[in-house]
Amino acid sequence: MGPPRLFTFLAIAVLALAIVPVGSAVFVLGFIQGDSPCVLCWEQRIGMALIALIGLFVLRYGARPFYLGLSILVGLWGTYMGVRHSSLHLARDIGQGFSVEIIGAHTYTWSFFIFWCCTAAIALLIMMAQQEDLAAAHGPRALRGLNRAAIIVFLVVIGANIVQAFTSTGPPPFVGQSDPVRFSFNPRHWVWSMGEFEPAPIAFRGRWAVEKPDVASVDPNPATGPFQGLPALAVSSRRTLNLPWRGTPTGLAYDAATDRFLVTTQDGVYLATGALDRIEKHTIVDTLFSVDLGRFVGAAFLDSHTVLAVGENKSFVVLKENDGTRTDGADRNFRYFLESFDDFDEVTRSRFTTVRARMMYVMSAAFDPATNSIFTVTVPNATAKRIVVSRFDRGDYTLAGEFVPTLAAGAPLAPQKDAPGLERLYVTAAAIADGRLYALSAAHSTLLTIDLASHQVVAAHTVPGPDRPTGLAIKGSDFYIVTASGSLLTVGRP
Amino acid sequence: MEFLNLVLMFVTAWLIWKRPEKERVARGLLVLSVVLMVFLFMLGARTSLLPGLNY
């Protein structure tokens, strides 16, 4: 292919880039529809124009390595810009976005696609080039025909963008806005802002950088808690569990029908006797296979032979107890478990999706047979300081309700002025009985009694002694509490 | 600042067309424009430089 044809293709590409995304953005979206780009949109539009401008350099001076390399760099940077901008809205519900749609997709999502196409087109043009195209030109090439049209169209489009940029962002040092107002030729409606220069933290992951929960990070002292003068529950027994599990206890549940406890460790699921003196069955779940389960933090019996283990990231696995008639687990369950393949079969492994509890980790789980629901309770983090109780229907493991507990009016826990204090708690263990959720906070060793009908905290007690509690179960008239260090406390229910 | 950047690009294209012998100046303006674009995008995205996704 001779040089003229290559440069003709390039001129067409420059024209297409200048007219379709950059030109239509200013003339159609801007001047006709009144759309104004946000600060991120502006840079993406400028990035596209820069690729067209580099194309003009090549048309004039030849395919010099500097221009080819720079065009690829801008294309890659533009792809990043498109992904970074789109990520602000990608997780929203159907049809929800920012500003206008073009052929069913919002403008910023088109940006990623256009930059990707630009980079691919640059690669194709380089592949089409002959050796003589890449050789250093002796002087500027003459611009005729399409080449000249490309540069004229480019100047017209950039001229129009200069007008829009002046009206909607202003002269330097003003910059584009993150949430711009509608475009207008009337100076009364122009907004020139320096808002983007205001101090703001620099971060890589932004609000997604949420610290992992850690039961050891909180203050267990009840005396420093948000509620003073709480009644203390009496510890009736305390002992160390000497059971051969892998890791440390992270969750506890009890099934009265079979008189067995369910204990989870970081990746282990154990069925133990009602006296917690012997393990009957167990398995180690491959928490990294398929759905990342993180560390198990909560356990629940869904029925006497079906158990649930919930990870800190609200992912979960449901296991069905094997009745012992099948012994081919080594092959059947190799993909699910790391050891003890015959004790359980995996029923499902998935993730709980939340709304209010989104962007928060959990450290507890409980099952309520009365409503056939699974409950989780969040732990606060640096950016979300609140307790959110989420309820999931066991039928489809889908969110069925969420609430932020409040203090019951007139109860001993009357709201304190400006500081209710619930957000200072760190719930690491939970159990349900009689329509009440018992949530044990490792912070300040406080047990909350939350009425599931009114969503109110109707009582609170301190529990002396549990160092880093991680599991709570109800057996008869007692609470059973396990701790990260492997201790077991028995406490009378109030 | 976007206004300034677009003016830089307009001048650059005009130099390419009408003053092709000023390639060195035009190339300098091009690089300045690219740097300004990167700076302004990072200014707007500095609170989360990586795409806001579930890492």
Coordinates of C-alpha atoms in Angstrom, one line a residue:
Chain A
M1 CA 0.0 0.0 0.0
G2 CA 1.5 3.3 -1.0
P3 CA 2.0 6.3 1.2
P4 CA -0.9 8.4 -0.2
R5 CA -3.5 5.8 0.7
L6 CA -2.2 5.5 4.2
F7 CA -2.4 9.2 4.7
T8 CA -5.9 9.2 3.2
F9 CA -7.0 6.7 5.8
L10 CA -5.4 8.8 8.5
A11 CA -7.2 11.9 7.3
I12 CA -10.5 10.1 7.3
A13 CA -9.8 8.9 10.8
V14 CA -9.0 12.4 12.0
L15 CA -12.1 13.7 10.3
A16 CA -14.2 11.0 12.0
L17 CA -12.8 11.6 15.4
A18 CA -13.2 15.4 15.1
I19 CA -16.7 15.3 13.8
V20 CA -18.4 12.3 15.5
P21 CA -17.4 12.4 19.2
V22 CA -15.8 15.9 19.6
G23 CA -17.9 17.8 17.1
S24 CA -21.3 16.3 18.0
A25 CA -20.5 16.8 21.7
V26 CA -20.1 20.5 21.3
F27 CA -22.7 21.3 18.6
V28 CA -25.4 18.8 19.3
L29 CA -25.1 18.0 23.0
G30 CA -23.8 21.4 23.9
F31 CA -25.2 24.1 21.8
I32 CA -28.5 22.4 20.8
Q33 CA -29.3 20.3 23.9
G34 CA -27.6 22.5 26.5
D35 CA -25.5 19.8 28.0
S36 CA -22.3 20.9 29.8
P37 CA -19.4 18.5 30.3
C38 CA -18.2 17.9 33.8
V39 CA -14.4 18.2 34.6
L40 CA -13.8 14.6 33.8
C41 CA -15.8 14.7 30.6
W42 CA -13.8 17.8 29.5
E43 CA -10.5 16.0 29.8
Q44 CA -11.9 13.0 27.9
R45 CA -13.1 15.2 25.1
I46 CA -9.8 17.0 25.0
G47 CA -8.0 13.6 24.9
M48 CA -9.9 12.6 21.8
A49 CA -9.1 16.0 20.2
L50 CA -5.4 15.4 21.1
I51 CA -5.4 12.1 19.2
A52 CA -6.9 13.9 16.2
L53 CA -4.3 16.7 16.6
I54 CA -1.5 14.1 16.7
G55 CA -3.0 12.7 13.5
L56 CA -2.6 16.2 12.0
F57 CA 1.1 16.1 13.0
V58 CA 1.5 12.8 11.1
L59 CA -0.3 14.2 8.1
R60 CA 2.1 17.1 8.0
Y61 CA 5.4 15.7 9.2
G62 CA 5.2 12.0 8.5
A63 CA 4.9 9.0 10.8
R64 CA 7.6 9.9 13.2
P65 CA 8.1 7.6 16.2
F66 CA 7.4 10.4 18.6
Y67 CA 4.0 11.1 17.3
L68 CA 3.1 7.4 16.9
G69 CA 4.2 6.7 20.5
L70 CA 2.4 9.8 21.9
S71 CA -0.8 8.9 20.2
I72 CA -0.8 5.4 21.8
L73 CA 0.0 6.9 25.2
V74 CA -3.0 9.3 24.9
G75 CA -5.2 6.5 23.7
L76 CA -4.2 4.4 26.7
W77 CA -4.7 7.3 29.0
G78 CA -8.1 8.0 27.5
T79 CA -9.1 4.4 28.1
Y80 CA -8.1 4.8 31.7
M81 CA -10.1 8.0 31.9
G82 CA -13.1 6.3 30.4
V83 CA -13.0 3.4 32.9
R84 CA -12.3 5.7 35.8
H85 CA -15.2 8.0 35.0
S86 CA -17.6 5.2 34.1
S87 CA -16.8 3.5 37.4
L88 CA -18.6 6.2 39.3
H89 CA -21.9 5.0 37.9
L90 CA -21.4 1.5 36.6
A91 CA -22.9 -0.1 39.7
R92 CA -26.2 1.9 39.6
D93 CA -29.5 0.4 38.7
I94 CA -30.7 0.1 35.1
G95 CA -30.9 3.4 33.2
Q96 CA -29.4 5.4 36.1
G97 CA -26.5 7.5 35.2
F98 CA -25.1 11.0 34.8
S99 CA -26.2 13.5 32.2
V100 CA -27.4 12.4 28.7
E101 CA -27.6 9.1 26.9
I102 CA -26.5 8.4 23.3
I103 CA -28.0 5.4 21.7
G104 CA -28.8 3.9 25.1
A105 CA -25.5 4.5 26.8
H106 CA -24.4 7.5 28.8
T107 CA -21.7 9.7 27.3
Y108 CA -18.9 8.7 29.7
T109 CA -19.3 5.0 28.8
W110 CA -18.9 5.9 25.1
S111 CA -15.6 7.5 26.0
F112 CA -14.0 4.2 27.0
F113 CA -15.2 2.6 23.7
I114 CA -14.0 5.5 21.6
F115 CA -10.5 5.6 23.1
W116 CA -10.3 1.8 22.7
C117 CA -11.2 2.1 19.1
C118 CA -8.7 5.0 18.6
T119 CA -5.9 2.9 20.1
A120 CA -6.9 -0.1 17.9
A121 CA -7.1 2.2 14.8
I122 CA -3.6 3.6 15.5
A123 CA -2.2 0.0 15.7
L124 CA -3.9 -0.9 12.4
L125 CA -2.5 2.2 10.7
I126 CA 1.0 1.4 12.0
M127 CA 0.6 -2.2 10.7
M128 CA -0.4 -0.8 7.3
A129 CA 2.6 1.5 7.1
Q130 CA 5.4 0.8 4.6
Q131 CA 9.0 1.3 5.5
E132 CA 9.1 4.5 3.5
D133 CA 6.2 5.9 5.5
L134 CA 8.1 5.5 8.7
A135 CA 11.3 7.0 7.4
A136 CA 12.1 10.5 8.5
A137 CA 10.5 13.1 6.1
H138 CA 12.8 15.6 4.6
G139 CA 10.3 18.4 5.2
P140 CA 6.7 19.1 5.9
R141 CA 4.3 17.3 3.6
A142 CA 1.9 19.3 1.5
L143 CA -1.7 19.3 2.8
R144 CA -4.2 18.9 0.0
G145 CA -7.7 17.5 -0.3
L146 CA -8.8 15.4 2.6
N147 CA -5.7 16.3 4.5
R148 CA -6.5 20.0 4.3
A149 CA -10.2 19.3 5.1
A150 CA -9.1 17.4 8.2
I151 CA -7.2 20.4 9.6
I152 CA -10.0 22.9 8.7
V153 CA -12.7 20.8 10.3
F154 CA -10.4 20.3 13.3
L155 CA -10.0 24.0 13.8
V156 CA -13.7 24.6 13.5
V157 CA -14.6 22.0 16.0
I158 CA -11.9 23.2 18.5
G159 CA -13.0 26.8 17.9
A160 CA -16.6 25.8 19.0
N161 CA -15.2 23.9 22.0
I162 CA -13.3 27.1 23.0
V163 CA -16.5 28.9 23.0
Q164 CA -18.2 26.3 25.2
A165 CA -15.2 26.0 27.5
F166 CA -15.1 29.8 28.0
T167 CA -18.8 29.9 28.9
S168 CA -19.0 26.8 31.1
T169 CA -15.6 26.7 32.7
G170 CA -14.2 30.2 32.3
P171 CA -10.7 31.5 31.6
P172 CA -7.7 30.3 33.7
P173 CA -7.4 29.6 36.6
F174 CA -11.1 28.5 36.6
V175 CA -11.6 24.8 35.9
G176 CA -14.5 22.5 35.0
Q177 CA -16.9 21.5 37.6
S178 CA -17.8 18.0 38.9
D179 CA -21.5 18.8 38.6
P180 CA -21.9 21.6 35.9
V181 CA -25.0 23.6 35.2
R182 CA -26.8 23.7 31.8
F183 CA -25.0 25.3 28.9
S184 CA -26.1 28.8 28.0
F185 CA -24.9 31.6 25.8
N186 CA -26.3 34.1 28.3
P187 CA -23.5 35.3 30.7
R188 CA -26.0 35.5 33.6
H189 CA -26.0 31.7 33.7
W190 CA -22.3 31.1 33.5
V191 CA -20.7 29.5 36.5
W192 CA -16.9 29.8 36.8
S193 CA -15.5 27.7 39.6
M194 CA -12.3 27.0 41.4
G195 CA -13.9 24.2 43.3
E196 CA -11.7 21.5 42.0
F197 CA -8.7 23.2 43.5
E198 CA -10.1 22.9 47.0
P199 CA -8.2 20.6 49.4
A200 CA -9.2 17.0 49.1
P201 CA -7.5 13.8 50.1
I202 CA -5.4 12.0 47.5
A203 CA -6.2 8.3 47.4
F204 CA -5.9 5.3 45.1
R205 CA -9.1 3.4 45.9
G206 CA -11.1 6.2 47.5
R207 CA -14.2 5.1 49.3
W208 CA -13.5 1.5 48.3
A209 CA -10.5 1.4 50.7
V210 CA -12.4 0.1 53.7
E211 CA -10.3 -1.6 56.4
K212 CA -10.9 -5.2 57.1
P213 CA -12.7 -5.9 60.3
D214 CA -10.7 -6.9 63.3
V215 CA -12.1 -8.0 66.6
A216 CA -8.8 -7.2 68.3
S217 CA -9.0 -3.6 67.3
V218 CA -11.7 -2.5 69.7
D219 CA -11.7 -1.5 73.4
P220 CA -13.6 -4.3 75.4
N221 CA -13.9 -2.2 78.5
P222 CA -17.6 -1.6 79.4
A223 CA -16.7 1.3 81.6
T224 CA -15.7 3.4 78.5
G225 CA -18.8 2.4 76.5
P226 CA -21.5 4.7 75.2
F227 CA -23.9 3.6 77.9
Q228 CA -23.1 4.0 81.5
G229 CA -24.7 2.1 84.3
L230 CA -25.8 -0.9 82.3
P231 CA -26.7 -4.1 84.2
A232 CA -24.1 -6.9 83.9
L233 CA -25.0 -10.4 83.0
A234 CA -23.7 -13.1 85.4
V235 CA -21.1 -15.5 83.9
S236 CA -22.1 -19.0 85.2
S237 CA -19.1 -20.9 83.7
R238 CA -16.0 -20.3 81.8
R239 CA -13.6 -22.8 80.3
T240 CA -11.2 -23.3 77.4
L241 CA -12.3 -25.4 74.4
N242 CA -9.6 -27.9 73.6
L243 CA -11.0 -29.1 70.3
P244 CA -8.8 -29.9 67.3
W245 CA -10.0 -27.2 64.9
R246 CA -8.0 -25.4 62.3
G247 CA -7.8 -21.7 63.2
T248 CA -9.8 -20.0 66.0
P249 CA -13.5 -19.8 66.6
T250 CA -15.3 -17.1 64.5
G251 CA -19.0 -18.1 64.8
L252 CA -21.3 -20.2 66.9
A253 CA -24.8 -21.6 66.6
Y254 CA -26.9 -24.2 68.4
D255 CA -29.5 -26.7 67.1
A256 CA -31.8 -28.0 69.9
A257 CA -33.3 -30.8 67.8
T258 CA -30.0 -32.6 67.5
D259 CA -28.3 -31.0 70.6
R260 CA -25.3 -29.9 68.5
F261 CA -23.3 -26.8 68.2
L262 CA -22.0 -25.4 64.9
V263 CA -18.6 -23.7 65.1
T264 CA -16.9 -21.9 62.3
T265 CA -13.2 -21.0 62.1
Q266 CA -11.6 -18.8 59.4
D267 CA -12.3 -21.5 56.8
G268 CA -13.6 -24.4 58.9
V269 CA -17.1 -25.7 59.6
Y270 CA -17.4 -28.0 62.6
L271 CA -20.4 -29.8 64.1
A272 CA -19.7 -30.4 67.8
T273 CA -21.7 -32.2 70.5
G274 CA -24.0 -30.3 72.8
A275 CA -21.4 -30.4 75.5
L276 CA -18.8 -28.9 73.1
D277 CA -16.4 -31.7 74.1
R278 CA -16.1 -33.5 70.7
I279 CA -16.3 -32.7 67.1
E280 CA -18.7 -35.0 65.2
K281 CA -18.1 -33.7 61.7
H282 CA -16.1 -31.0 60.0
T283 CA -14.7 -29.8 56.7
I284 CA -12.4 -27.1 55.6
V285 CA -13.9 -25.0 52.9
D286 CA -11.8 -23.8 50.0
T287 CA -12.8 -20.2 50.5
L288 CA -10.8 -19.0 47.5
F289 CA -12.4 -21.3 45.0
S290 CA -15.2 -19.7 43.0
V291 CA -16.9 -17.0 45.2
D292 CA -14.3 -15.5 47.5
L293 CA -15.7 -16.2 50.9
G294 CA -13.1 -14.2 52.8
R295 CA -12.9 -15.3 56.5
F296 CA -15.9 -16.9 58.0
V297 CA -17.3 -14.7 60.7
G298 CA -20.8 -16.1 61.4
A299 CA -22.5 -19.5 61.6
A300 CA -26.1 -20.6 61.6
F301 CA -28.2 -23.7 61.4
L302 CA -30.7 -23.4 58.6
D303 CA -32.2 -26.7 59.7
S304 CA -30.8 -29.5 61.8
H305 CA -28.7 -30.8 58.9
T306 CA -28.1 -27.7 56.8
V307 CA -25.6 -25.1 57.9
L308 CA -24.6 -21.6 56.8
A309 CA -21.2 -20.0 57.1
V310 CA -21.0 -16.3 56.3
G311 CA -17.8 -14.5 55.4
E312 CA -16.8 -11.0 56.5
N313 CA -17.5 -9.8 52.9
K314 CA -21.1 -11.1 53.1
S315 CA -20.4 -14.0 50.9
F316 CA -21.7 -17.3 52.2
V317 CA -21.7 -21.0 51.7
V318 CA -24.5 -23.4 52.6
L319 CA -23.5 -27.0 53.4
K320 CA -25.7 -30.1 53.7
E321 CA -24.6 -32.7 56.2
N322 CA -23.8 -36.0 54.6
D323 CA -25.7 -38.8 56.3
G324 CA -22.7 -41.1 55.8
T325 CA -24.1 -43.3 53.0
R326 CA -21.9 -41.8 50.4
T327 CA -18.1 -42.2 50.6
D328 CA -17.1 -40.8 47.2
G329 CA -16.6 -37.3 48.5
A330 CA -12.9 -37.3 47.7
D331 CA -13.9 -37.0 44.1
R332 CA -17.3 -35.3 44.4
N333 CA -16.2 -32.6 46.8
F334 CA -12.6 -32.1 45.8
R335 CA -13.4 -28.7 44.2
Y336 CA -15.2 -27.4 47.3
F337 CA -13.2 -28.6 50.3
L338 CA -9.6 -28.8 51.4
E339 CA -10.1 -31.8 53.8
S340 CA -12.8 -34.1 55.2
F341 CA -14.6 -34.5 51.9
D342 CA -17.4 -36.9 53.1
D343 CA -18.9 -35.0 56.0
F344 CA -20.7 -32.3 53.9
D345 CA -21.9 -31.5 50.5
E346 CA -22.0 -27.9 49.2
V347 CA -25.5 -26.7 48.5
T348 CA -24.8 -23.2 47.3
R349 CA -22.1 -20.5 47.5
S350 CA -23.0 -16.9 46.7
R351 CA -23.1 -13.4 48.1
F352 CA -25.6 -11.3 50.0
T353 CA -26.3 -8.0 48.3
T354 CA -27.2 -5.1 50.6
V355 CA -28.2 -1.5 50.3
R356 CA -27.8 0.3 53.6
A357 CA -25.1 -2.1 54.6
R358 CA -23.2 -1.7 51.4
M359 CA -19.5 -0.9 51.7
M360 CA -19.5 -2.4 55.2
Y361 CA -18.2 -5.7 56.5
V362 CA -20.0 -8.0 58.9
M363 CA -18.8 -10.1 61.7
S364 CA -21.9 -12.0 62.7
A365 CA -24.8 -14.0 61.3
A366 CA -27.9 -15.6 62.7
F367 CA -31.0 -17.5 61.5
D368 CA -34.6 -16.9 62.5
P369 CA -36.7 -20.0 61.9
A370 CA -39.9 -17.9 62.6
T371 CA -39.4 -15.8 59.5
N372 CA -37.1 -18.1 57.6
S373 CA -34.6 -15.3 57.4
I374 CA -30.9 -14.9 57.8
F375 CA -29.6 -11.8 59.6
T376 CA -26.3 -10.1 59.4
V377 CA -25.1 -7.1 61.4
T378 CA -22.4 -4.7 60.1
V379 CA -19.4 -3.4 62.0
P380 CA -18.5 0.3 61.6
N381 CA -15.5 1.4 59.6
A382 CA -13.7 4.7 59.0
T383 CA -16.3 6.0 56.6
A384 CA -19.5 4.3 57.7
K385 CA -20.0 4.5 61.4
R386 CA -23.3 2.8 62.0
I387 CA -24.9 -0.5 62.7
V388 CA -27.1 -2.0 60.0
V389 CA -29.1 -5.1 60.4
S390 CA -29.8 -6.9 57.1
R391 CA -32.4 -9.6 56.6
F392 CA -32.2 -12.1 53.8
D393 CA -34.9 -14.5 52.7
R394 CA -33.7 -18.1 52.9
G395 CA -35.7 -19.0 49.9
D396 CA -33.6 -17.0 47.5
Y397 CA -30.9 -15.6 49.7
T398 CA -32.0 -12.1 48.7
L399 CA -32.3 -9.0 50.7
A400 CA -35.7 -8.8 52.4
G401 CA -35.2 -5.8 54.7
E402 CA -32.7 -3.6 56.4
F403 CA -32.8 -1.2 59.3
V404 CA -30.6 0.9 61.5
P405 CA -31.5 0.1 65.1
T406 CA -32.7 2.9 67.3
L407 CA -33.0 3.2 71.0
A408 CA -36.5 2.5 72.3
A409 CA -38.1 5.6 73.8
G410 CA -38.7 5.3 77.5
A411 CA -36.4 2.3 77.9
P412 CA -33.4 2.4 80.2
L413 CA -31.4 3.3 77.1
A414 CA -32.9 6.7 76.5
P415 CA -31.2 8.5 73.6
Q416 CA -28.4 10.7 74.7
K417 CA -28.3 14.1 73.3
D418 CA -26.3 14.2 70.0
A419 CA -24.6 10.9 70.7
P420 CA -26.8 7.8 70.8
G421 CA -23.6 5.8 70.9
L422 CA -24.7 2.6 69.0
E423 CA -22.2 3.4 66.2
R424 CA -19.4 2.9 68.8
L425 CA -20.3 -0.7 69.2
Y426 CA -18.7 -3.5 67.1
V427 CA -21.1 -6.5 66.9
T428 CA -19.1 -9.7 66.4
A429 CA -21.7 -12.3 67.5
A430 CA -25.4 -12.7 67.1
A431 CA -28.3 -15.0 67.8
I432 CA -32.1 -14.9 67.5
A433 CA -34.8 -16.1 69.8
D434 CA -38.4 -15.1 70.4
G435 CA -38.4 -12.3 67.8
R436 CA -35.4 -10.7 69.3
L437 CA -31.9 -10.3 67.9
Y438 CA -29.2 -10.5 70.5
A439 CA -26.1 -8.7 69.2
L440 CA -22.9 -9.0 71.2
S441 CA -20.4 -6.2 70.7
A442 CA -16.8 -6.9 71.3
A443 CA -16.4 -3.1 71.8
H444 CA -17.3 -2.4 75.4
S445 CA -18.5 -6.0 75.9
T446 CA -22.1 -4.9 75.4
L447 CA -25.1 -7.2 74.5
L448 CA -27.9 -5.5 72.7
T449 CA -31.4 -6.8 72.6
I450 CA -33.0 -5.7 69.4
D451 CA -36.7 -6.2 68.8
L452 CA -37.1 -7.4 65.2
A453 CA -40.6 -6.0 64.9
S454 CA -40.0 -2.5 66.1
H455 CA -36.3 -2.4 65.1
Q456 CA -35.5 -0.9 68.5
V457 CA -32.9 -1.7 71.0
V458 CA -35.1 -2.6 74.0
A459 CA -32.3 -3.6 76.4
A460 CA -28.6 -3.7 76.8
H461 CA -26.3 -5.5 79.2
T462 CA -22.6 -5.7 79.8
V463 CA -21.0 -9.1 79.7
P464 CA -18.0 -9.3 81.9
G465 CA -14.9 -11.1 80.7
P466 CA -15.3 -12.2 77.1
D467 CA -12.0 -11.2 75.5
R468 CA -12.8 -10.7 71.8
P469 CA -16.1 -12.6 71.6
T470 CA -16.7 -14.1 68.1
G471 CA -19.7 -16.4 68.5
L472 CA -23.1 -16.4 70.3
A473 CA -25.6 -19.2 70.6
I474 CA -28.7 -19.7 72.7
K475 CA -29.1 -23.1 74.4
G476 CA -32.0 -23.3 76.8
S477 CA -31.9 -20.4 79.2
D478 CA -28.2 -19.6 78.6
F479 CA -26.1 -17.7 76.2
Y480 CA -23.0 -19.6 75.0
I481 CA -20.2 -17.2 74.0
V482 CA -17.0 -18.3 72.2
T483 CA -14.0 -16.0 71.9
A484 CA -11.2 -15.7 69.5
S485 CA -8.9 -17.3 72.0
G486 CA -11.0 -20.4 72.3
S487 CA -12.7 -19.7 75.6
L488 CA -16.4 -20.6 76.2
L489 CA -18.5 -18.6 78.5
T490 CA -22.0 -19.5 79.7
V491 CA -24.2 -16.6 80.6
G492 CA -27.7 -16.6 81.9
R493 CA -30.3 -15.0 79.6
P494 CA -31.9 -11.9 81.0
Chain B
M1 CA -8.1 25.7 32.4
E2 CA -10.0 23.7 29.8
F3 CA -10.4 26.9 27.8
L4 CA -6.6 27.4 27.9
N5 CA -5.9 23.9 26.8
L6 CA -8.3 24.2 23.8
V7 CA -6.7 27.5 22.8
L8 CA -3.3 25.7 22.9
M9 CA -4.6 23.0 20.7
F10 CA -6.1 25.6 18.3
V11 CA -2.8 27.4 18.0
T12 CA -0.9 24.1 17.5
A13 CA -3.2 23.1 14.7
W14 CA -2.9 26.5 13.1
L15 CA 0.9 26.3 13.3
I16 CA 0.8 22.9 11.6
W17 CA -1.3 24.3 8.8
K18 CA 0.1 27.8 8.3
R19 CA 3.6 27.7 9.8
P20 CA 4.8 24.1 9.3
E21 CA 8.4 25.2 9.7
K22 CA 7.5 25.8 13.4
E23 CA 7.3 22.1 14.1
R24 CA 9.4 22.4 17.3
V25 CA 7.1 25.0 18.7
A26 CA 4.0 23.1 17.7
R27 CA 5.3 19.9 19.3
G28 CA 6.1 21.7 22.5
L29 CA 2.5 23.1 22.6
L30 CA 1.2 19.5 22.0
V31 CA 3.2 18.1 24.9
L32 CA 2.1 21.0 27.1
S33 CA -1.5 20.3 26.2
V34 CA -1.2 16.6 26.9
V35 CA 0.4 17.3 30.3
L36 CA -2.3 19.8 31.1
M37 CA -5.0 17.2 30.2
V38 CA -3.4 14.6 32.5
F39 CA -3.1 17.1 35.3
L40 CA -6.6 18.3 35.1
F41 CA -8.0 14.8 35.0
M42 CA -6.0 13.8 38.0
L43 CA -7.2 17.0 39.8
G44 CA -10.8 15.9 39.3
A45 CA -10.1 12.2 40.1
R46 CA -7.5 12.5 42.9
T47 CA -9.7 11.3 45.7
S48 CA -9.8 7.9 43.9
L49 CA -7.1 7.6 41.3
L50 CA -8.0 4.0 40.5
P51 CA -11.4 3.3 39.0
G52 CA -14.0 3.0 41.8
L53 CA -14.5 -0.7 41.6
N54 CA -14.8 -3.6 44.0
Y55 CA -11.1 -4.6 44.3

